Amino acid sequence: MSRTITDNVGEIETICKTDPARVGDLVKLVFRSDDDADPPFNVRIKSPSGKVIIERVLRDLPTGKPQSAPPIEFTASAPGAYKIEIWQLYGKIRGNAVLNVIPAM
């Protein structure tokens, strides 16, 4: 697991394809679940200031494997801890993680 993502808790693991994540970078997130979780899923990403920057329903879990849904992408606009929440809309499977974005060089 990358040091960019910390505090991965729950049945759905968050994986950052951008390592290290810096301010101004396009951050790409994929998810992994040990269980065969049935879609749909809801994902919410909050900036370090607490503002919701992404909230959407996913028909398929973006896993990074061939034929999976594309990764969740956003541009990191500020350094700090971005909170990521993902949960199964009609089930009990969920995951929480923190994405640490560092200042640009």
mmCIF file with all atom_site columns, C-alpha atoms in Angstrom:
data_model
loop_
_atom_site.group_PDB
_atom_site.id
_atom_site.type_symbol
_atom_site.label_atom_id
_atom_site.label_alt_id
_atom_site.label_comp_id
_atom_site.label_asym_id
_atom_site.label_entity_id
_atom_site.label_seq_id
_atom_site.pdbx_PDB_ins_code
_atom_site.Cartn_x
_atom_site.Cartn_y
_atom_site.Cartn_z
_atom_site.occupancy
_atom_site.B_iso_or_equiv
_atom_site.pdbx_formal_charge
_atom_site.auth_seq_id
_atom_site.auth_comp_id
_atom_site.auth_asym_id
_atom_site.auth_atom_id
_atom_site.pdbx_PDB_model_num
ATOM 1   C CA . MET A 1 1   ? 0.000   0.000  0.000   1.00 0.00 ? 1   MET A CA 1
ATOM 2   C CA . SER A 1 2   ? 1.252   3.450  -0.870  1.00 0.00 ? 2   SER A CA 1
ATOM 3   C CA . ARG A 1 3   ? 2.093   6.044  1.779   1.00 0.00 ? 3   ARG A CA 1
ATOM 4   C CA . THR A 1 4   ? -0.106  8.491  -0.129  1.00 0.00 ? 4   THR A CA 1
ATOM 5   C CA . ILE A 1 5   ? -3.194  6.674  1.206   1.00 0.00 ? 5   ILE A CA 1
ATOM 6   C CA . THR A 1 6   ? -3.422  6.224  4.966   1.00 0.00 ? 6   THR A CA 1
ATOM 7   C CA . ASP A 1 7   ? -6.098  5.032  7.352   1.00 0.00 ? 7   ASP A CA 1
ATOM 8   C CA . ASN A 1 8   ? -7.714  2.533  4.969   1.00 0.00 ? 8   ASN A CA 1
ATOM 9   C CA . VAL A 1 9   ? -10.644 1.159  6.995   1.00 0.00 ? 9   VAL A CA 1
ATOM 10  C CA . GLY A 1 10  ? -13.472 -1.137 5.888   1.00 0.00 ? 10  GLY A CA 1
ATOM 11  C CA . GLU A 1 11  ? -14.151 -3.814 3.306   1.00 0.00 ? 11  GLU A CA 1
ATOM 12  C CA . ILE A 1 12  ? -13.343 -1.579 0.305   1.00 0.00 ? 12  ILE A CA 1
ATOM 13  C CA . GLU A 1 13  ? -9.697  -0.526 -0.012  1.00 0.00 ? 13  GLU A CA 1
ATOM 14  C CA . THR A 1 14  ? -8.757  2.739  -1.735  1.00 0.00 ? 14  THR A CA 1
ATOM 15  C CA . ILE A 1 15  ? -5.654  2.740  -3.959  1.00 0.00 ? 15  ILE A CA 1
ATOM 16  C CA . CYS A 1 16  ? -4.066  5.902  -5.360  1.00 0.00 ? 16  CYS A CA 1
ATOM 17  C CA . LYS A 1 17  ? -2.390  5.509  -8.762  1.00 0.00 ? 17  LYS A CA 1
ATOM 18  C CA . THR A 1 18  ? -0.650  8.900  -8.318  1.00 0.00 ? 18  THR A CA 1
ATOM 19  C CA . ASP A 1 19  ? 2.248   8.498  -5.880  1.00 0.00 ? 19  ASP A CA 1
ATOM 20  C CA . PRO A 1 20  ? 3.218   10.850 -4.439  1.00 0.00 ? 20  PRO A CA 1
ATOM 21  C CA . ALA A 1 21  ? 0.174   13.078 -4.906  1.00 0.00 ? 21  ALA A CA 1
ATOM 22  C CA . ARG A 1 22  ? 1.152   16.744 -5.166  1.00 0.00 ? 22  ARG A CA 1
ATOM 23  C CA . VAL A 1 23  ? -0.886  19.946 -5.491  1.00 0.00 ? 23  VAL A CA 1
ATOM 24  C CA . GLY A 1 24  ? -1.861  20.399 -9.145  1.00 0.00 ? 24  GLY A CA 1
ATOM 25  C CA . ASP A 1 25  ? -1.538  16.673 -9.969  1.00 0.00 ? 25  ASP A CA 1
ATOM 26  C CA . LEU A 1 26  ? -4.330  14.660 -11.533 1.00 0.00 ? 26  LEU A CA 1
ATOM 27  C CA . VAL A 1 27  ? -5.134  12.109 -8.814  1.00 0.00 ? 27  VAL A CA 1
ATOM 28  C CA . LYS A 1 28  ? -6.484  8.723  -9.938  1.00 0.00 ? 28  LYS A CA 1
ATOM 29  C CA . LEU A 1 29  ? -8.232  6.447  -7.455  1.00 0.00 ? 29  LEU A CA 1
ATOM 30  C CA . VAL A 1 30  ? -9.260  2.804  -7.810  1.00 0.00 ? 30  VAL A CA 1
ATOM 31  C CA . PHE A 1 31  ? -10.845 0.488  -5.272  1.00 0.00 ? 31  PHE A CA 1
ATOM 32  C CA . ARG A 1 32  ? -10.500 -3.139 -4.250  1.00 0.00 ? 32  ARG A CA 1
ATOM 33  C CA . SER A 1 33  ? -12.949 -5.317 -2.358  1.00 0.00 ? 33  SER A CA 1
ATOM 34  C CA . ASP A 1 34  ? -12.352 -8.868 -1.120  1.00 0.00 ? 34  ASP A CA 1
ATOM 35  C CA . ASP A 1 35  ? -16.064 -9.574 -1.293  1.00 0.00 ? 35  ASP A CA 1
ATOM 36  C CA . ASP A 1 36  ? -17.978 -9.707 -4.547  1.00 0.00 ? 36  ASP A CA 1
ATOM 37  C CA . ALA A 1 37  ? -19.863 -6.546 -3.775  1.00 0.00 ? 37  ALA A CA 1
ATOM 38  C CA . ASP A 1 38  ? -22.909 -5.849 -5.913  1.00 0.00 ? 38  ASP A CA 1
ATOM 39  C CA . PRO A 1 39  ? -23.162 -2.345 -7.422  1.00 0.00 ? 39  PRO A CA 1
ATOM 40  C CA . PRO A 1 40  ? -24.116 0.465  -7.251  1.00 0.00 ? 40  PRO A CA 1
ATOM 41  C CA . PHE A 1 41  ? -21.642 2.298  -5.009  1.00 0.00 ? 41  PHE A CA 1
ATOM 42  C CA . ASN A 1 42  ? -21.542 5.869  -3.789  1.00 0.00 ? 42  ASN A CA 1
ATOM 43  C CA . VAL A 1 43  ? -18.201 7.699  -3.517  1.00 0.00 ? 43  VAL A CA 1
ATOM 44  C CA . ARG A 1 44  ? -17.596 10.992 -1.729  1.00 0.00 ? 44  ARG A CA 1
ATOM 45  C CA . ILE A 1 45  ? -14.317 12.912 -1.578  1.00 0.00 ? 45  ILE A CA 1
ATOM 46  C CA . LYS A 1 46  ? -13.816 15.876 0.755   1.00 0.00 ? 46  LYS A CA 1
ATOM 47  C CA . SER A 1 47  ? -11.040 18.448 0.441   1.00 0.00 ? 47  SER A CA 1
ATOM 48  C CA . PRO A 1 48  ? -8.806  19.339 3.411   1.00 0.00 ? 48  PRO A CA 1
ATOM 49  C CA . SER A 1 49  ? -11.164 22.259 4.133   1.00 0.00 ? 49  SER A CA 1
ATOM 50  C CA . GLY A 1 50  ? -14.106 19.827 4.449   1.00 0.00 ? 50  GLY A CA 1
ATOM 51  C CA . LYS A 1 51  ? -15.857 20.792 1.204   1.00 0.00 ? 51  LYS A CA 1
ATOM 52  C CA . VAL A 1 52  ? -17.297 17.918 -0.853  1.00 0.00 ? 52  VAL A CA 1
ATOM 53  C CA . ILE A 1 53  ? -15.479 17.993 -4.197  1.00 0.00 ? 53  ILE A CA 1
ATOM 54  C CA . ILE A 1 54  ? -16.808 14.721 -5.664  1.00 0.00 ? 54  ILE A CA 1
ATOM 55  C CA . GLU A 1 55  ? -19.976 12.811 -4.884  1.00 0.00 ? 55  GLU A CA 1
ATOM 56  C CA . ARG A 1 56  ? -21.302 10.335 -7.412  1.00 0.00 ? 56  ARG A CA 1
ATOM 57  C CA . VAL A 1 57  ? -22.933 6.966  -7.861  1.00 0.00 ? 57  VAL A CA 1
ATOM 58  C CA . LEU A 1 58  ? -20.788 4.311  -9.550  1.00 0.00 ? 58  LEU A CA 1
ATOM 59  C CA . ARG A 1 59  ? -22.399 1.528  -11.555 1.00 0.00 ? 59  ARG A CA 1
ATOM 60  C CA . ASP A 1 60  ? -19.212 -0.532 -11.326 1.00 0.00 ? 60  ASP A CA 1
ATOM 61  C CA . LEU A 1 61  ? -16.271 -0.437 -8.936  1.00 0.00 ? 61  LEU A CA 1
ATOM 62  C CA . PRO A 1 62  ? -13.168 1.007  -10.668 1.00 0.00 ? 62  PRO A CA 1
ATOM 63  C CA . THR A 1 63  ? -10.528 -1.625 -9.867  1.00 0.00 ? 63  THR A CA 1
ATOM 64  C CA . GLY A 1 64  ? -7.813  -0.778 -12.381 1.00 0.00 ? 64  GLY A CA 1
ATOM 65  C CA . LYS A 1 65  ? -8.177  -4.202 -14.015 1.00 0.00 ? 65  LYS A CA 1
ATOM 66  C CA . PRO A 1 66  ? -8.936  -4.595 -17.732 1.00 0.00 ? 66  PRO A CA 1
ATOM 67  C CA . GLN A 1 67  ? -12.604 -3.950 -18.555 1.00 0.00 ? 67  GLN A CA 1
ATOM 68  C CA . SER A 1 68  ? -13.268 -2.269 -15.185 1.00 0.00 ? 68  SER A CA 1
ATOM 69  C CA . ALA A 1 69  ? -14.789 1.175  -14.817 1.00 0.00 ? 69  ALA A CA 1
ATOM 70  C CA . PRO A 1 70  ? -12.351 4.100  -15.287 1.00 0.00 ? 70  PRO A CA 1
ATOM 71  C CA . PRO A 1 71  ? -10.615 5.453  -12.166 1.00 0.00 ? 71  PRO A CA 1
ATOM 72  C CA . ILE A 1 72  ? -12.077 8.342  -10.194 1.00 0.00 ? 72  ILE A CA 1
ATOM 73  C CA . GLU A 1 73  ? -10.039 11.413 -11.184 1.00 0.00 ? 73  GLU A CA 1
ATOM 74  C CA . PHE A 1 74  ? -9.696  14.891 -9.732  1.00 0.00 ? 74  PHE A CA 1
ATOM 75  C CA . THR A 1 75  ? -7.049  17.605 -9.533  1.00 0.00 ? 75  THR A CA 1
ATOM 76  C CA . ALA A 1 76  ? -5.643  18.200 -6.064  1.00 0.00 ? 76  ALA A CA 1
ATOM 77  C CA . SER A 1 77  ? -5.965  21.939 -5.490  1.00 0.00 ? 77  SER A CA 1
ATOM 78  C CA . ALA A 1 78  ? -4.603  22.197 -1.931  1.00 0.00 ? 78  ALA A CA 1
ATOM 79  C CA . PRO A 1 79  ? -2.163  20.292 0.261   1.00 0.00 ? 79  PRO A CA 1
ATOM 80  C CA . GLY A 1 80  ? -3.512  18.261 3.156   1.00 0.00 ? 80  GLY A CA 1
ATOM 81  C CA . ALA A 1 81  ? -5.725  15.285 3.960   1.00 0.00 ? 81  ALA A CA 1
ATOM 82  C CA . TYR A 1 82  ? -8.534  14.447 1.522   1.00 0.00 ? 82  TYR A CA 1
ATOM 83  C CA . LYS A 1 83  ? -11.177 12.154 3.049   1.00 0.00 ? 83  LYS A CA 1
ATOM 84  C CA . ILE A 1 84  ? -12.522 9.387  0.802   1.00 0.00 ? 84  ILE A CA 1
ATOM 85  C CA . GLU A 1 85  ? -15.715 7.474  1.583   1.00 0.00 ? 85  GLU A CA 1
ATOM 86  C CA . ILE A 1 86  ? -17.146 4.685  -0.559  1.00 0.00 ? 86  ILE A CA 1
ATOM 87  C CA . TRP A 1 87  ? -20.124 2.511  0.251   1.00 0.00 ? 87  TRP A CA 1
ATOM 88  C CA . GLN A 1 88  ? -22.457 0.015  -1.328  1.00 0.00 ? 88  GLN A CA 1
ATOM 89  C CA . LEU A 1 89  ? -25.758 1.794  -1.951  1.00 0.00 ? 89  LEU A CA 1
ATOM 90  C CA . TYR A 1 90  ? -27.977 -1.188 -1.093  1.00 0.00 ? 90  TYR A CA 1
ATOM 91  C CA . GLY A 1 91  ? -25.693 -3.129 1.226   1.00 0.00 ? 91  GLY A CA 1
ATOM 92  C CA . LYS A 1 92  ? -23.352 -2.924 4.170   1.00 0.00 ? 92  LYS A CA 1
ATOM 93  C CA . ILE A 1 93  ? -19.946 -2.908 2.453   1.00 0.00 ? 93  ILE A CA 1
ATOM 94  C CA . ARG A 1 94  ? -18.023 0.342  2.833   1.00 0.00 ? 94  ARG A CA 1
ATOM 95  C CA . GLY A 1 95  ? -14.570 1.845  3.081   1.00 0.00 ? 95  GLY A CA 1
ATOM 96  C CA . ASN A 1 96  ? -12.930 5.009  4.346   1.00 0.00 ? 96  ASN A CA 1
ATOM 97  C CA . ALA A 1 97  ? -9.457  6.338  3.604   1.00 0.00 ? 97  ALA A CA 1
ATOM 98  C CA . VAL A 1 98  ? -7.355  9.473  3.805   1.00 0.00 ? 98  VAL A CA 1
ATOM 99  C CA . LEU A 1 99  ? -5.360  10.729 0.798   1.00 0.00 ? 99  LEU A CA 1
ATOM 100 C CA . ASN A 1 100 ? -2.360  12.883 1.757   1.00 0.00 ? 100 ASN A CA 1
ATOM 101 C CA . VAL A 1 101 ? -1.469  15.543 -0.828  1.00 0.00 ? 101 VAL A CA 1
ATOM 102 C CA . ILE A 1 102 ? 1.885   17.307 -0.488  1.00 0.00 ? 102 ILE A CA 1
ATOM 103 C CA . PRO A 1 103 ? 2.819   20.781 -1.748  1.00 0.00 ? 103 PRO A CA 1
ATOM 104 C CA . ALA A 1 104 ? 4.124   21.054 -5.314  1.00 0.00 ? 104 ALA A CA 1
ATOM 105 C CA . MET A 1 105 ? 7.870   21.194 -5.767  1.00 0.00 ? 105 MET A CA 1
#
